[in-house]
CSV table of C-alpha atoms in Angstrom, one decimal:
chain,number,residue,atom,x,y,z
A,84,UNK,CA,-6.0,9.8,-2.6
A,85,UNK,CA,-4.4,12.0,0.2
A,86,UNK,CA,-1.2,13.6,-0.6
A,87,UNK,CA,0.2,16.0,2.7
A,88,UNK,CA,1.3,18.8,1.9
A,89,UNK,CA,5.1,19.2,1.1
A,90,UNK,CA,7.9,21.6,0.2
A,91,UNK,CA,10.0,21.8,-3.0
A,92,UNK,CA,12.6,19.5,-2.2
A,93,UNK,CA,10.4,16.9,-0.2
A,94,UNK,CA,9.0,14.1,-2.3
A,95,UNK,CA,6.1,11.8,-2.0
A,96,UNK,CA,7.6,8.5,-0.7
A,97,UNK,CA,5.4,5.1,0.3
A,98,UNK,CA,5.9,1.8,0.9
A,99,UNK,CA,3.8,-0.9,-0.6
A,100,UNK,CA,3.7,-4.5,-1.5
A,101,UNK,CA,2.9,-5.1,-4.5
A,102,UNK,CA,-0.4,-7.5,-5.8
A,103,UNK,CA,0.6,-9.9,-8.9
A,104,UNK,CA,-0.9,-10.6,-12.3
A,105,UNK,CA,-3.3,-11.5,-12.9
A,106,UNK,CA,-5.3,-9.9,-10.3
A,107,UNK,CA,-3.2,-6.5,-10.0
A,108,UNK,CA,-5.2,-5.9,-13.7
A,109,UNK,CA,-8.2,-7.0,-12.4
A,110,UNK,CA,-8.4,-5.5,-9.9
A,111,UNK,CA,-7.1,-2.2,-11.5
A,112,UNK,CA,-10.7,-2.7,-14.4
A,113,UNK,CA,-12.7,-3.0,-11.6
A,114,UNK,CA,-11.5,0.2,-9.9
A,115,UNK,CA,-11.8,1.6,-13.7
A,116,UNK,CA,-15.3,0.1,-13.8
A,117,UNK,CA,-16.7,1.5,-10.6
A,118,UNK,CA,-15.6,5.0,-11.8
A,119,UNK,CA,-12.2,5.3,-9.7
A,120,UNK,CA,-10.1,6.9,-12.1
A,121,UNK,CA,-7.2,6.6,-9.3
A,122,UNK,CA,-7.1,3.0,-10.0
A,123,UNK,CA,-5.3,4.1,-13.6
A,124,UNK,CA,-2.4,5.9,-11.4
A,125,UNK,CA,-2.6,4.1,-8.9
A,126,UNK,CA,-1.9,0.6,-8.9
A,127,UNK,CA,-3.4,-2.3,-7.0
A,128,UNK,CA,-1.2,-2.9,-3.8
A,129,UNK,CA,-1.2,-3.3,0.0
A,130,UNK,CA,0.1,0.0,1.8
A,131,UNK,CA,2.8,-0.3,4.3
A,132,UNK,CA,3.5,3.4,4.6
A,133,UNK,CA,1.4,5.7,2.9
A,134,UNK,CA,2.5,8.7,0.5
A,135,UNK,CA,4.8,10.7,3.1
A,136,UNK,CA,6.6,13.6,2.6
A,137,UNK,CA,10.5,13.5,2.8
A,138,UNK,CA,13.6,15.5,2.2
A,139,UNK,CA,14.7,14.6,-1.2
A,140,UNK,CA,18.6,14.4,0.3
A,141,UNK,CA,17.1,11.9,3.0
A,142,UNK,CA,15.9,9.6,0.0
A,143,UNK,CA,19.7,7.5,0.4
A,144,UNK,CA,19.0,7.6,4.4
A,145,UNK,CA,15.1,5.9,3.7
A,146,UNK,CA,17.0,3.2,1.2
A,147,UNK,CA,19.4,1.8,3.8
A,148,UNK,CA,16.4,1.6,6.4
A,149,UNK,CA,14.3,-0.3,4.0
A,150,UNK,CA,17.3,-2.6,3.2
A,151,UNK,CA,18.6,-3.3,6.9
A,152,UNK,CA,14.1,-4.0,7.6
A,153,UNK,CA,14.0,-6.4,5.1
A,154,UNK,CA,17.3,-8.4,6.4
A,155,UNK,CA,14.8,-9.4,9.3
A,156,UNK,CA,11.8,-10.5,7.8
A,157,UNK,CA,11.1,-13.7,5.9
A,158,UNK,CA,8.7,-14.0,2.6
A,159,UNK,CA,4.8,-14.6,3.8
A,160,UNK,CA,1.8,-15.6,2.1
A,161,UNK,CA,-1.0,-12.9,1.7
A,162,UNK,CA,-5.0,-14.1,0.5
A,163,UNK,CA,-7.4,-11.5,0.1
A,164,UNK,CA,-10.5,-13.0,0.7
A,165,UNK,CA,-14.4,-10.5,1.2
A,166,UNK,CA,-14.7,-6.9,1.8
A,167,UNK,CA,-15.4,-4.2,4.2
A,168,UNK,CA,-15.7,-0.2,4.3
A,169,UNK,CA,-14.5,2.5,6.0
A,170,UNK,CA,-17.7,4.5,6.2
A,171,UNK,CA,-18.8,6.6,7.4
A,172,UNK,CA,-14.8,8.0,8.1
A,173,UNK,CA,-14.2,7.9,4.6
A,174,UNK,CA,-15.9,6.6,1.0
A,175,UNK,CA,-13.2,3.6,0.8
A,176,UNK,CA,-14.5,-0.1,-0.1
A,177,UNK,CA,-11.7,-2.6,0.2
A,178,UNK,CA,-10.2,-6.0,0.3
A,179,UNK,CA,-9.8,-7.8,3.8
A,180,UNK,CA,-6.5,-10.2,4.0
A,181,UNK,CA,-7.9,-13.3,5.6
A,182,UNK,CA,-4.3,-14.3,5.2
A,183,UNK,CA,-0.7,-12.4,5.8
A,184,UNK,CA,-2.6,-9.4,8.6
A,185,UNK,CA,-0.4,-10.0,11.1
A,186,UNK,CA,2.8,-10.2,8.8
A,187,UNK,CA,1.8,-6.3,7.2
A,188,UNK,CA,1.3,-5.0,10.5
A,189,UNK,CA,4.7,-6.3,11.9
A,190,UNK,CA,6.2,-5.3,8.7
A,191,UNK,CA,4.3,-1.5,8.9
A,192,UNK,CA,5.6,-1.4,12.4
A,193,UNK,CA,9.6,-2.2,11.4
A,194,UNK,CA,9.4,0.1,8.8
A,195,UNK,CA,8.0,3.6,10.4
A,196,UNK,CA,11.2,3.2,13.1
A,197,UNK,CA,14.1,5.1,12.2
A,198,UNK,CA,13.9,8.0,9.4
A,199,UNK,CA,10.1,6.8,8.7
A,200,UNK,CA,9.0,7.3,12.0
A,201,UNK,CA,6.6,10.0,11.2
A,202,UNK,CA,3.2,10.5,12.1
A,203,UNK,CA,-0.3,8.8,10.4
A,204,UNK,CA,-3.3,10.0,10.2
A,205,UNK,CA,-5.1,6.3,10.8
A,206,UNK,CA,-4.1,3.7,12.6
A,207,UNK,CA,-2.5,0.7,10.0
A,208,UNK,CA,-4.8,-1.3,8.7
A,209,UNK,CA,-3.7,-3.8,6.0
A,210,UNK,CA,-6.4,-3.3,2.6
A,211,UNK,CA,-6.2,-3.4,-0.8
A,212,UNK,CA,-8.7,-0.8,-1.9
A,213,UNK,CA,-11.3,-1.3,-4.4
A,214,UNK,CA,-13.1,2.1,-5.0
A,215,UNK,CA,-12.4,5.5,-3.3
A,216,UNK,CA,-14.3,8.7,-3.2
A,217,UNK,CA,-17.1,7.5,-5.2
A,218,UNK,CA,-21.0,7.6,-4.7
A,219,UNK,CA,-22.8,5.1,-2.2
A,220,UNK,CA,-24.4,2.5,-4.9
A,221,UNK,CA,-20.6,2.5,-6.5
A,222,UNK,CA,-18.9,1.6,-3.5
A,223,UNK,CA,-21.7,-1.0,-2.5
A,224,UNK,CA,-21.2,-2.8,-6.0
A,225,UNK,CA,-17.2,-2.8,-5.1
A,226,UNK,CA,-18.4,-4.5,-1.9
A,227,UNK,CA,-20.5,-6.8,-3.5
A,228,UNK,CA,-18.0,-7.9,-5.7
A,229,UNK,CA,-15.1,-8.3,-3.3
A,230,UNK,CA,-17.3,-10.3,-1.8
A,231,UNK,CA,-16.5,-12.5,-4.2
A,232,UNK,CA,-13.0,-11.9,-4.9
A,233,UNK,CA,-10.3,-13.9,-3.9
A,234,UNK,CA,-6.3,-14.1,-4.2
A,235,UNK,CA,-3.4,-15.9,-2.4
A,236,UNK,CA,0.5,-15.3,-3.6
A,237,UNK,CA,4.0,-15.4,-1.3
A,238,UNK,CA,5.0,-12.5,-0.8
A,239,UNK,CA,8.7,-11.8,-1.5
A,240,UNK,CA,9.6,-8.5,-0.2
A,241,UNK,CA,8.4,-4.7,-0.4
A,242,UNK,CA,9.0,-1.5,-2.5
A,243,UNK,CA,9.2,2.2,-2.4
A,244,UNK,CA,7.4,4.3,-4.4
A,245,UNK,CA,7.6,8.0,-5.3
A,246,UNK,CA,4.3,9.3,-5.7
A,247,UNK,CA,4.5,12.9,-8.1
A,248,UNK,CA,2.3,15.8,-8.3
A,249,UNK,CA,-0.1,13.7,-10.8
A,250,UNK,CA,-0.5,11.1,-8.5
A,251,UNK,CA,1.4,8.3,-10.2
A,252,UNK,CA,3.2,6.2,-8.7
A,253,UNK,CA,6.8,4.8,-9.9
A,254,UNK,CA,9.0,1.9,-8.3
A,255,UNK,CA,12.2,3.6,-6.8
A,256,UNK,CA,13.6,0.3,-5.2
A,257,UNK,CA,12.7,-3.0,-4.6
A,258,UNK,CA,13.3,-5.1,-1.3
A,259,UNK,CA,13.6,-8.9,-1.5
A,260,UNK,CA,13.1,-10.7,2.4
A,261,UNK,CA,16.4,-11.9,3.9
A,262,UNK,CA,15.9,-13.4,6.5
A,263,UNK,CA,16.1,-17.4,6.5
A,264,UNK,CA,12.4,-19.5,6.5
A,265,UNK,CA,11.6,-21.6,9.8
Protein backbone atom coordinates (compact mmCIF):
# COMPACT_ATOMS: atom_id res chain seq x y z
CA UNK A 1 0.00 0.00 0.00
CA UNK A 2 1.00 3.69 -0.62
CA UNK A 3 1.06 5.84 2.38
CA UNK A 4 2.29 9.87 1.43
CA UNK A 5 4.40 11.03 3.35
CA UNK A 6 3.08 13.13 6.49
CA UNK A 7 4.06 15.25 9.42
CA UNK A 8 3.64 14.55 13.17
CA UNK A 9 0.34 15.90 13.71
CA UNK A 10 -1.15 14.82 10.19
CA UNK A 11 -2.87 11.46 10.11
CA UNK A 12 -3.70 8.89 7.50
CA UNK A 13 -7.40 9.49 6.78
CA UNK A 14 -9.53 7.40 3.76
CA UNK A 15 -12.74 6.96 2.79
CA UNK A 16 -14.04 3.52 1.97
CA UNK A 17 -17.19 1.49 1.70
CA UNK A 18 -17.15 -1.25 3.26
CA UNK A 19 -17.70 -5.07 1.61
CA UNK A 20 -20.05 -7.47 3.95
CA UNK A 21 -19.72 -10.93 5.38
CA UNK A 22 -19.43 -13.17 4.05
CA UNK A 23 -17.29 -12.16 1.29
CA UNK A 24 -15.25 -9.34 3.18
CA UNK A 25 -13.53 -12.87 4.86
CA UNK A 26 -13.30 -14.38 1.76
CA UNK A 27 -12.00 -12.21 0.11
CA UNK A 28 -9.50 -11.23 2.95
CA UNK A 29 -8.21 -15.64 2.75
CA UNK A 30 -7.73 -15.22 -0.66
CA UNK A 31 -5.56 -12.06 -0.43
CA UNK A 32 -3.92 -14.24 2.55
CA UNK A 33 -3.70 -17.16 0.12
CA UNK A 34 -2.05 -15.40 -2.75
CA UNK A 35 0.68 -14.16 -0.37
CA UNK A 36 -0.70 -10.44 0.30
CA UNK A 37 -0.05 -10.09 3.78
CA UNK A 38 -1.79 -6.47 3.42
CA UNK A 39 -5.05 -8.24 3.07
CA UNK A 40 -4.54 -9.05 7.19
CA UNK A 41 -4.46 -5.09 7.76
CA UNK A 42 -6.17 -4.22 5.38
CA UNK A 43 -9.59 -5.05 4.97
CA UNK A 44 -11.69 -5.84 1.90
CA UNK A 45 -13.41 -2.52 0.74
CA UNK A 46 -14.07 -0.18 -2.21
CA UNK A 47 -11.82 3.08 -1.89
CA UNK A 48 -13.51 6.43 -2.17
CA UNK A 49 -10.52 8.44 -1.02
CA UNK A 50 -7.43 6.82 -0.51
CA UNK A 51 -5.05 7.12 2.69
CA UNK A 52 -4.42 11.03 2.68
CA UNK A 53 -2.68 12.92 4.91
CA UNK A 54 -4.52 15.60 7.12
CA UNK A 55 -4.05 17.86 10.01
CA UNK A 56 -5.09 16.05 13.02
CA UNK A 57 -7.12 19.46 14.24
CA UNK A 58 -8.84 19.41 10.71
CA UNK A 59 -10.13 15.73 11.70
CA UNK A 60 -13.79 17.61 13.21
CA UNK A 61 -13.65 19.89 9.80
CA UNK A 62 -13.44 16.29 7.47
CA UNK A 63 -16.47 14.82 9.81
CA UNK A 64 -18.97 17.50 9.08
CA UNK A 65 -18.03 17.26 5.19
CA UNK A 66 -18.56 13.65 5.25
CA UNK A 67 -21.92 14.08 7.12
CA UNK A 68 -23.38 17.17 5.00
CA UNK A 69 -22.10 14.47 1.56
CA UNK A 70 -23.96 11.84 2.68
CA UNK A 71 -27.34 14.03 3.33
CA UNK A 72 -27.34 13.99 -0.66
CA UNK A 73 -26.81 10.63 -1.62
CA UNK A 74 -29.22 7.70 -1.48
CA UNK A 75 -28.21 3.87 -0.54
CA UNK A 76 -27.13 1.93 -4.04
CA UNK A 77 -26.56 -1.54 -4.91
CA UNK A 78 -22.80 -2.54 -5.69
CA UNK A 79 -22.05 -6.34 -7.57
CA UNK A 80 -18.60 -7.22 -8.13
CA UNK A 81 -18.66 -9.36 -10.83
CA UNK A 82 -14.73 -10.59 -13.12
CA UNK A 83 -11.44 -9.07 -12.79
CA UNK A 84 -8.90 -6.81 -14.36
CA UNK A 85 -5.18 -5.53 -13.62
CA UNK A 86 -3.44 -2.53 -13.49
CA UNK A 87 -0.23 -3.75 -15.18
CA UNK A 88 2.02 -2.87 -16.19
CA UNK A 89 1.46 0.71 -13.87
CA UNK A 90 1.34 -1.31 -10.94
CA UNK A 91 1.24 -5.23 -9.64
CA UNK A 92 -2.64 -4.72 -8.57
CA UNK A 93 -5.26 -7.59 -9.66
CA UNK A 94 -8.77 -6.55 -8.69
CA UNK A 95 -12.46 -6.80 -8.70
CA UNK A 96 -14.52 -4.92 -11.45
CA UNK A 97 -18.11 -3.54 -10.16
CA UNK A 98 -20.44 -4.50 -12.97
CA UNK A 99 -22.88 -2.89 -10.73
CA UNK A 100 -22.84 0.52 -8.41
CA UNK A 101 -19.52 2.35 -10.88
CA UNK A 102 -21.22 5.18 -11.52
CA UNK A 103 -22.65 5.67 -7.93
CA UNK A 104 -18.65 5.40 -6.45
CA UNK A 105 -17.53 7.76 -8.82
CA UNK A 106 -20.25 10.38 -8.11
CA UNK A 107 -19.79 9.64 -4.48
CA UNK A 108 -15.60 9.99 -4.96
CA UNK A 109 -16.35 13.18 -6.66
CA UNK A 110 -18.76 14.82 -3.66
CA UNK A 111 -16.43 13.80 -1.24
CA UNK A 112 -12.84 15.28 -2.50
CA UNK A 113 -14.73 18.97 -2.59
CA UNK A 114 -14.32 21.01 0.35
CA UNK A 115 -11.41 20.07 3.06
CA UNK A 116 -10.72 16.67 0.87
CA UNK A 117 -10.04 18.41 -2.15
CA UNK A 118 -6.48 17.32 -2.35
CA UNK A 119 -4.62 15.99 -5.02
CA UNK A 120 -4.46 11.96 -6.35
CA UNK A 121 -2.06 10.29 -7.80
CA UNK A 122 -4.60 8.14 -10.25
CA UNK A 123 -7.52 9.00 -11.62
CA UNK A 124 -10.65 7.14 -9.46
CA UNK A 125 -11.30 4.05 -10.36
CA UNK A 126 -13.82 1.98 -8.30
CA UNK A 127 -12.00 -1.77 -7.34
CA UNK A 128 -11.81 -4.00 -4.72
CA UNK A 129 -8.35 -5.30 -4.84
CA UNK A 130 -7.44 -8.88 -4.73
CA UNK A 131 -3.61 -9.08 -4.55
CA UNK A 132 -0.95 -6.26 -4.57
CA UNK A 133 2.78 -6.21 -5.03
CA UNK A 134 3.03 -9.81 -5.60
CA UNK A 135 4.81 -11.92 -8.39
CA UNK A 136 3.18 -12.38 -11.96
CA UNK A 137 1.83 -16.18 -11.61
CA UNK A 138 0.23 -14.81 -8.03
CA UNK A 139 -1.50 -12.05 -9.42
CA UNK A 140 -2.68 -14.16 -12.57
CA UNK A 141 -4.28 -16.85 -10.12
CA UNK A 142 -6.06 -13.70 -8.22
CA UNK A 143 -7.38 -12.94 -11.78
CA UNK A 144 -8.28 -16.25 -12.50
CA UNK A 145 -10.25 -16.50 -9.53
CA UNK A 146 -12.06 -13.21 -9.67
CA UNK A 147 -13.05 -14.38 -12.60
CA UNK A 148 -15.09 -16.34 -10.85
CA UNK A 149 -16.07 -14.30 -8.02
CA UNK A 150 -19.17 -12.64 -7.56
CA UNK A 151 -21.13 -10.39 -4.90
CA UNK A 152 -24.10 -7.95 -4.81
CA UNK A 153 -25.19 -6.02 -1.42
CA UNK A 154 -27.06 -2.31 -0.99
CA UNK A 155 -24.93 -0.16 -0.03
CA UNK A 156 -25.94 2.02 3.01
CA UNK A 157 -23.54 4.72 3.40
CA UNK A 158 -19.50 5.18 3.78
CA UNK A 159 -16.76 5.36 6.47
CA UNK A 160 -13.64 7.03 7.45
CA UNK A 161 -10.77 5.30 8.32
CA UNK A 162 -7.49 6.21 10.04
CA UNK A 163 -4.82 4.38 8.55
CA UNK A 164 -1.49 4.26 11.38
CA UNK A 165 2.05 3.80 10.90
CA UNK A 166 1.47 -0.29 10.71
CA UNK A 167 -0.80 0.05 8.13
CA UNK A 168 -4.10 -0.94 9.85
CA UNK A 169 -6.86 0.49 9.34
CA UNK A 170 -9.64 1.43 12.10
CA UNK A 171 -13.29 2.88 11.63
CA UNK A 172 -13.27 6.56 12.87
CA UNK A 173 -17.06 7.24 11.83
CA UNK A 174 -19.63 5.78 9.97
CA UNK A 175 -22.01 7.62 7.34
CA UNK A 176 -25.50 6.24 6.72
CA UNK A 177 -27.22 7.80 3.08
CA UNK A 178 -29.89 10.52 3.73
CA UNK A 179 -31.18 11.33 1.10
CA UNK A 180 -34.82 10.03 0.29
CA UNK A 181 -35.05 6.76 -2.56
CA UNK A 182 -36.87 7.62 -5.99
Amino acid sequence: MFLPQRSPDQDWLGVVIAIPEPWVTQLTDLRLGLGDLQGSRVPAHITILPPTPFPTEKRAEVIRHLREVAKHHRPFRITLRGSDSFRPLSQVAFLTLAEGGPECTDLAEDIRTGPLDVPQRFPYHPHVTLAQDVDDPALDLALDVGDTFEATWLVPGFRLDRVDANEMYSTMALFDFEAASV
